[in-house]
Amino acid sequence: MLIAFIGLGNMGAPMARNLLAAGHALRVFDVNEAALGAAAEQGAKICTSPKDAVLEAELVITMLPAAAHVRSVYLNADGVLAGIARGVPAVDCSTIDPATVREVAAKAAAQGVRLADAPVSGGTGGAQAGTLTFMVGASAELFAQLQPVLAQMGRNIVHCGDVGTGQIAKICNNMLLGISMIGVSEAMALGAALGIDTGVLAGVINSSTGRCWSSDTCNPWPGIVETAPASRGYTGGFGAELMLKDLGLATEAARQARQPVILGAVAQQLFQAMSLRGEGGKDFSAIVDSYRKPR
Ligand code: NAD
């Protein structure tokens, strides 16, 4: 299949590489010359704009930083919608707000183009290994068409509902993840301050009702889970800056829906303070440092 791939960053580059390895031909575009050069070395055809990239493409995939980039890549005069043929499907894998996806999808639909949202989880490791989870918002028909290609970049391809619902699933899950990591941090730090061995405490939590992914797989206290970022100086894993972005999307979507997200808003503020301290590059589990003396 001839695929247009736009956005070759930390996630997009390895995803594109997996599509090339699966035998697809790629027309690629990015504003970063170095990213284009690396893709060309692997056999992709460099294009001069999103409009140029989608010429003759049978499928369009975008993987961009935020809503403003998605808007400009699709809607500008040299954008995707200026060049894409009627009937060609497009899928945006960026993490953005549901309202923007629906707005761009409506503009695409007006010219006979179906756009799906398919944000991912699994991080750069998942993108490299081809084990991402895709949360897909699309009609059943479009989902069936996209599923085989997404499966060449990921392991779990989940149909969440119509366009926009992939983003809804992603921001709700990540808001809960941010809140649960703060909860586990608070409990572990309180236990340490009161004098229990933190290994014993984690063992009790992980065999009791407090257990969750943040306690049993990515525990924020160093030395509890050998493979967790906390046990290697909070490197790797899921960056706090990305968690802050997702919490911002969740709280803004909640504001628009007039839906209270009390703990989500507190979590957003805690990660914002972490970012201000210059710690946004660490794994998000380093939020535990909000609860203990500087080391
Ligand atoms: P990134 O910043 O590394 O890559 C984005 C790429 O888009 C860059 O190469 C940039 O040059 C390119 N770009 C920006 N504006 C462009 C434009 N107008 N036209 C063409 N290319 C343009 O970001 P990333 O880490 O690859 O993340 C991409 C998306 O995936 C984000 O929405 C992010 O929230 C989401 N995500 C990231 C991770 C992660 O662990 N990095 C995990 C899950 C989801």
Coordinates of C-alpha atoms and ligand atoms in Angstrom, one line a residue:
M1 CA 0.0 0.0 0.0
L2 CA 1.2 3.6 -0.7
I3 CA 1.0 5.4 2.7
A4 CA 1.5 9.1 3.4
F5 CA 3.1 9.5 6.8
I6 CA 3.4 13.0 8.4
G7 CA 5.2 13.6 11.6
L8 CA 8.4 11.6 12.1
G9 CA 9.3 12.4 15.7
N10 CA 10.0 10.1 18.7
M11 CA 6.9 8.1 18.0
G12 CA 6.3 8.7 14.3
A13 CA 9.8 7.7 13.1
P14 CA 9.7 4.1 14.6
M15 CA 6.0 3.7 13.5
A16 CA 7.0 4.6 9.9
R17 CA 10.0 2.2 10.1
N18 CA 7.6 -0.7 11.1
L19 CA 5.4 0.1 8.1
L20 CA 8.4 0.1 5.7
A21 CA 9.5 -3.2 7.3
A22 CA 6.0 -4.6 6.6
G23 CA 6.5 -3.9 2.9
H24 CA 4.5 -0.6 2.4
A25 CA 5.8 2.3 0.3
L26 CA 5.9 5.6 2.3
R27 CA 5.7 9.2 1.2
V28 CA 6.8 11.2 4.2
F29 CA 6.7 14.8 5.4
D30 CA 8.1 16.6 8.5
V31 CA 9.2 20.1 9.2
N32 CA 12.5 18.7 10.6
E33 CA 15.0 18.0 7.8
A34 CA 17.0 15.5 10.0
A35 CA 13.9 13.4 10.5
L36 CA 13.2 13.3 6.8
G37 CA 16.8 12.3 6.1
A38 CA 16.6 9.4 8.5
A39 CA 13.4 8.1 6.9
A40 CA 14.8 8.5 3.4
E41 CA 17.7 6.3 4.4
Q42 CA 15.2 3.6 5.2
G43 CA 13.5 3.8 1.8
A44 CA 10.8 6.5 2.3
K45 CA 10.2 9.1 -0.3
I46 CA 10.7 12.7 1.0
C47 CA 7.9 15.1 0.1
T48 CA 7.7 18.9 0.3
S49 CA 4.4 19.4 2.1
P50 CA 1.5 17.5 3.5
K51 CA -0.3 18.2 0.2
D52 CA 2.6 16.7 -1.7
A53 CA 2.8 13.7 0.6
V54 CA -0.8 12.6 0.1
L55 CA -0.7 12.7 -3.7
E56 CA -1.6 9.2 -4.9
A57 CA -1.6 7.8 -1.3
E58 CA -4.0 5.1 -0.4
L59 CA -3.9 5.9 3.3
V60 CA -2.7 9.0 5.3
I61 CA -1.3 8.7 8.8
T62 CA -0.3 11.7 11.0
M63 CA 1.6 11.7 14.3
L64 CA 2.0 15.3 15.5
P65 CA 2.7 17.1 18.7
A66 CA -0.5 18.9 19.5
A67 CA -3.9 20.2 18.1
A68 CA -2.4 23.3 16.4
H69 CA -0.1 21.1 14.3
V70 CA -2.9 18.8 13.4
R71 CA -5.1 21.7 12.4
S72 CA -2.4 23.2 10.1
V73 CA -1.3 19.9 8.6
Y74 CA -4.8 19.1 7.6
L75 CA -6.4 22.5 6.8
N76 CA -3.6 24.8 5.5
A77 CA -3.5 25.6 1.8
D78 CA -0.7 23.1 1.3
G79 CA -2.3 20.6 3.8
V80 CA -3.7 17.1 3.6
L81 CA -7.2 18.1 2.6
A82 CA -5.8 20.2 -0.3
G83 CA -4.3 17.1 -1.9
I84 CA -6.1 14.0 -0.8
A85 CA -8.3 12.1 -3.2
R86 CA -12.0 11.5 -2.4
G87 CA -12.5 8.2 -0.5
V88 CA -8.9 7.9 0.8
P89 CA -9.0 7.3 4.6
A90 CA -6.9 9.3 7.0
V91 CA -5.9 8.5 10.6
D92 CA -4.5 10.9 13.1
C93 CA -2.5 9.2 15.9
S94 CA -1.5 12.4 17.8
T95 CA -2.9 12.9 21.3
I96 CA -5.1 16.0 21.0
D97 CA -8.5 17.2 22.3
P98 CA -11.7 15.4 21.0
A99 CA -13.3 18.7 19.8
T100 CA -10.4 19.4 17.4
V101 CA -10.5 15.9 16.0
R102 CA -14.3 16.2 15.4
E103 CA -13.9 19.6 13.8
V104 CA -11.2 18.5 11.3
A105 CA -13.1 15.2 10.6
A106 CA -16.2 17.3 9.7
K107 CA -14.2 19.4 7.3
A108 CA -12.7 16.2 5.8
A109 CA -16.1 14.6 5.5
A110 CA -17.4 17.6 3.6
Q111 CA -15.0 16.6 0.8
G112 CA -15.6 12.9 1.0
V113 CA -12.6 12.0 3.2
R114 CA -13.1 9.9 6.3
L115 CA -10.8 10.8 9.3
A116 CA -10.3 8.6 12.3
D117 CA -8.5 9.4 15.6
A118 CA -6.2 6.7 16.9
P119 CA -4.1 8.0 19.8
V120 CA -1.7 5.5 21.3
S121 CA -0.3 4.3 24.5
G122 CA 2.9 2.3 25.0
G123 CA 5.5 5.1 24.6
T124 CA 8.6 5.1 22.4
G125 CA 9.4 1.5 23.4
G126 CA 6.1 0.3 22.2
A127 CA 6.5 2.3 18.9
Q128 CA 9.9 0.7 18.3
A129 CA 8.7 -2.8 19.2
G130 CA 5.4 -2.4 17.3
T131 CA 3.4 -3.2 20.4
L132 CA 1.4 0.0 20.8
T133 CA -2.2 0.1 21.9
F134 CA -4.3 2.2 19.4
M135 CA -7.6 3.7 20.7
V136 CA -9.6 4.2 17.6
G137 CA -12.5 6.5 17.0
A138 CA -14.1 5.7 13.6
S139 CA -17.2 4.2 12.0
A140 CA -17.2 0.4 12.1
E141 CA -16.4 0.3 8.3
L142 CA -13.4 2.6 8.6
F143 CA -12.1 0.7 11.6
A144 CA -12.2 -2.5 9.7
Q145 CA -10.2 -0.9 6.9
L146 CA -7.6 0.6 9.3
Q147 CA -7.2 -2.3 11.6
P148 CA -4.7 -4.4 9.5
V149 CA -2.3 -1.5 9.0
L150 CA -2.5 -0.3 12.7
A151 CA -1.8 -4.0 13.7
Q152 CA 1.6 -3.6 11.9
M153 CA 2.5 -0.9 14.4
G154 CA 0.7 -2.2 17.5
R155 CA -0.6 -5.1 19.4
N156 CA -4.0 -3.9 20.8
I157 CA -6.2 -2.2 18.3
V158 CA -9.4 -1.1 20.2
H159 CA -12.5 0.3 18.5
C160 CA -13.8 2.9 21.0
G161 CA -16.7 4.3 18.9
D162 CA -17.2 7.1 16.5
V163 CA -14.5 9.7 15.6
G164 CA -13.3 11.5 18.8
T165 CA -13.8 8.6 21.1
G166 CA -10.2 7.4 20.8
Q167 CA -9.1 10.7 22.3
I168 CA -11.8 10.5 25.0
A169 CA -10.6 7.0 26.0
K170 CA -6.9 8.1 26.1
I171 CA -7.4 11.3 28.2
C172 CA -9.7 9.6 30.7
N173 CA -7.3 6.7 31.2
N174 CA -4.3 9.0 31.5
M175 CA -6.1 11.3 33.9
L176 CA -6.8 8.2 36.1
L177 CA -3.2 7.1 35.8
G178 CA -2.0 10.6 36.9
I179 CA -4.3 10.5 39.9
S180 CA -3.4 6.9 40.9
M181 CA 0.3 7.7 40.8
I182 CA -0.2 10.6 43.1
G183 CA -2.3 8.5 45.4
V184 CA 0.3 5.7 45.6
S185 CA 3.1 8.4 46.1
E186 CA 1.1 9.9 49.0
A187 CA 0.5 6.5 50.7
M188 CA 4.1 5.3 50.3
A189 CA 5.5 8.6 51.6
L190 CA 3.2 8.6 54.6
G191 CA 4.1 5.1 55.4
A192 CA 7.9 5.9 55.2
A193 CA 7.4 9.0 57.4
L194 CA 5.5 7.0 60.0
G195 CA 8.2 4.4 60.1
I196 CA 7.1 1.2 58.2
D197 CA 9.5 -0.6 55.9
T198 CA 8.4 0.6 52.4
G199 CA 8.9 -2.9 50.9
V200 CA 6.5 -4.3 53.5
L201 CA 4.0 -1.5 52.9
A202 CA 4.1 -2.0 49.1
G203 CA 3.6 -5.8 49.6
V204 CA 0.5 -5.1 51.7
I205 CA -0.9 -2.6 49.2
N206 CA -0.2 -5.0 46.3
S207 CA -2.1 -7.8 47.9
S208 CA -4.9 -5.6 49.2
T209 CA -7.5 -3.2 47.9
G210 CA -5.1 -0.3 47.2
R211 CA -3.4 -2.3 44.4
C212 CA -3.1 -0.7 41.0
W213 CA -0.6 -0.4 38.1
S214 CA 1.1 2.6 39.8
S215 CA 1.7 0.4 42.9
D216 CA 2.5 -3.0 41.5
T217 CA 4.3 -2.3 38.2
C218 CA 5.5 1.3 38.3
N219 CA 5.8 1.9 42.1
P220 CA 7.2 5.4 42.6
W221 CA 9.4 4.4 45.6
P222 CA 12.9 3.4 44.6
G223 CA 13.8 -0.2 45.1
I224 CA 10.3 -1.6 45.3
V225 CA 9.9 -2.7 41.6
E226 CA 13.3 -3.5 40.0
T227 CA 12.1 -2.7 36.5
A228 CA 10.3 0.6 37.4
P229 CA 11.8 4.0 36.5
A230 CA 12.0 4.8 40.2
S231 CA 14.7 2.2 40.5
R232 CA 16.8 3.8 37.8
G233 CA 16.7 7.5 38.8
Y234 CA 13.3 8.1 37.2
T235 CA 14.7 7.8 33.7
G236 CA 12.8 6.2 30.8
G237 CA 9.1 5.5 31.2
F238 CA 6.5 8.1 30.7
G239 CA 7.7 11.7 30.9
A240 CA 6.0 14.0 33.4
E241 CA 5.7 16.7 30.7
L242 CA 3.6 14.3 28.6
M243 CA 1.4 13.5 31.6
L244 CA 1.0 17.2 32.2
K245 CA -0.1 17.6 28.5
D246 CA -2.7 14.8 28.9
L247 CA -4.0 16.2 32.2
G248 CA -4.4 19.6 30.5
L249 CA -6.4 18.0 27.7
A250 CA -8.6 16.2 30.2
T251 CA -9.3 19.2 32.4
E252 CA -10.0 21.4 29.3
A253 CA -12.4 18.8 27.9
A254 CA -14.1 18.6 31.3
R255 CA -14.4 22.4 31.4
Q256 CA -16.1 22.4 27.9
A257 CA -18.4 19.6 29.1
R258 CA -19.1 21.4 32.4
Q259 CA -18.1 18.1 34.1
P260 CA -16.2 18.3 37.4
V261 CA -12.8 16.6 37.5
I262 CA -11.7 17.5 41.0
L263 CA -8.9 15.1 41.5
G264 CA -7.9 15.5 37.8
A265 CA -7.5 19.3 38.3
V266 CA -5.4 18.7 41.5
A267 CA -3.2 16.2 39.6
Q268 CA -2.8 18.7 36.7
Q269 CA -1.6 21.4 39.2
L270 CA 0.9 19.0 40.9
F271 CA 2.5 18.0 37.6
Q272 CA 2.5 21.7 36.6
A273 CA 4.5 22.5 39.8
M274 CA 6.8 19.6 39.0
S275 CA 7.4 21.0 35.5
L276 CA 8.2 24.4 37.1
R277 CA 10.8 22.8 39.3
G278 CA 12.5 21.7 36.1
E279 CA 11.7 18.0 36.6
G280 CA 9.3 17.6 33.6
G281 CA 11.9 15.4 31.8
K282 CA 11.8 12.7 34.5
D283 CA 9.4 9.8 34.5
F284 CA 6.0 10.9 35.9
S285 CA 6.4 8.7 39.0
A286 CA 9.0 11.2 40.3
I287 CA 5.9 13.1 41.4
V288 CA 6.6 11.3 44.7
D289 CA 9.3 14.0 45.3
S290 CA 6.4 16.3 46.1
Y291 CA 6.0 14.3 49.3
R292 CA 9.5 13.9 50.6
K293 CA 12.6 16.0 51.6
P294 CA 14.9 16.9 48.7
R295 CA 17.6 14.2 48.3
Ligands
NAD1 P1 7.7 14.6 18.8 O1 7.7 16.1 19.1 O2 9.0 13.8 19.0 O3 7.4 14.5 17.2 C1 6.5 15.3 16.5 C2 7.0 15.4 15.1 O4 6.1 16.2 14.3 C3 8.4 16.1 15.0 O5 9.3 15.4 14.2 C4 8.0 17.5 14.4 O6 9.1 18.0 13.6 C5 6.8 17.1 13.5 N1 6.0 18.3 13.2 C6 5.7 19.4 13.9 N2 4.9 20.2 13.2 C7 4.8 19.7 12.0 C8 4.2 20.1 10.8 N3 3.5 21.3 10.7 N4 4.3 19.3 9.7 C9 5.0 18.2 9.7 N5 5.6 17.7 10.8 C10 5.5 18.5 11.9 O7 6.5 14.0 19.5 P2 6.2 12.4 19.8 O8 6.8 12.1 21.1 O9 6.5 11.7 18.5 O10 4.6 12.5 20.0 C11 3.7 12.6 19.0 C12 2.3 12.5 19.5 O11 2.1 11.2 20.2 C13 2.0 13.6 20.6 O12 0.7 14.0 20.4 C14 2.2 12.9 21.9 O13 1.4 13.4 22.9 C15 1.7 11.5 21.6 N6 2.3 10.4 22.4 C16 3.6 10.4 22.7 C17 4.2 9.4 23.5 C18 5.6 9.4 23.9 O14 6.0 8.6 24.7 N7 6.5 10.2 23.2 C19 3.3 8.4 24.0 C20 2.0 8.4 23.6 C21 1.5 9.4 22.8

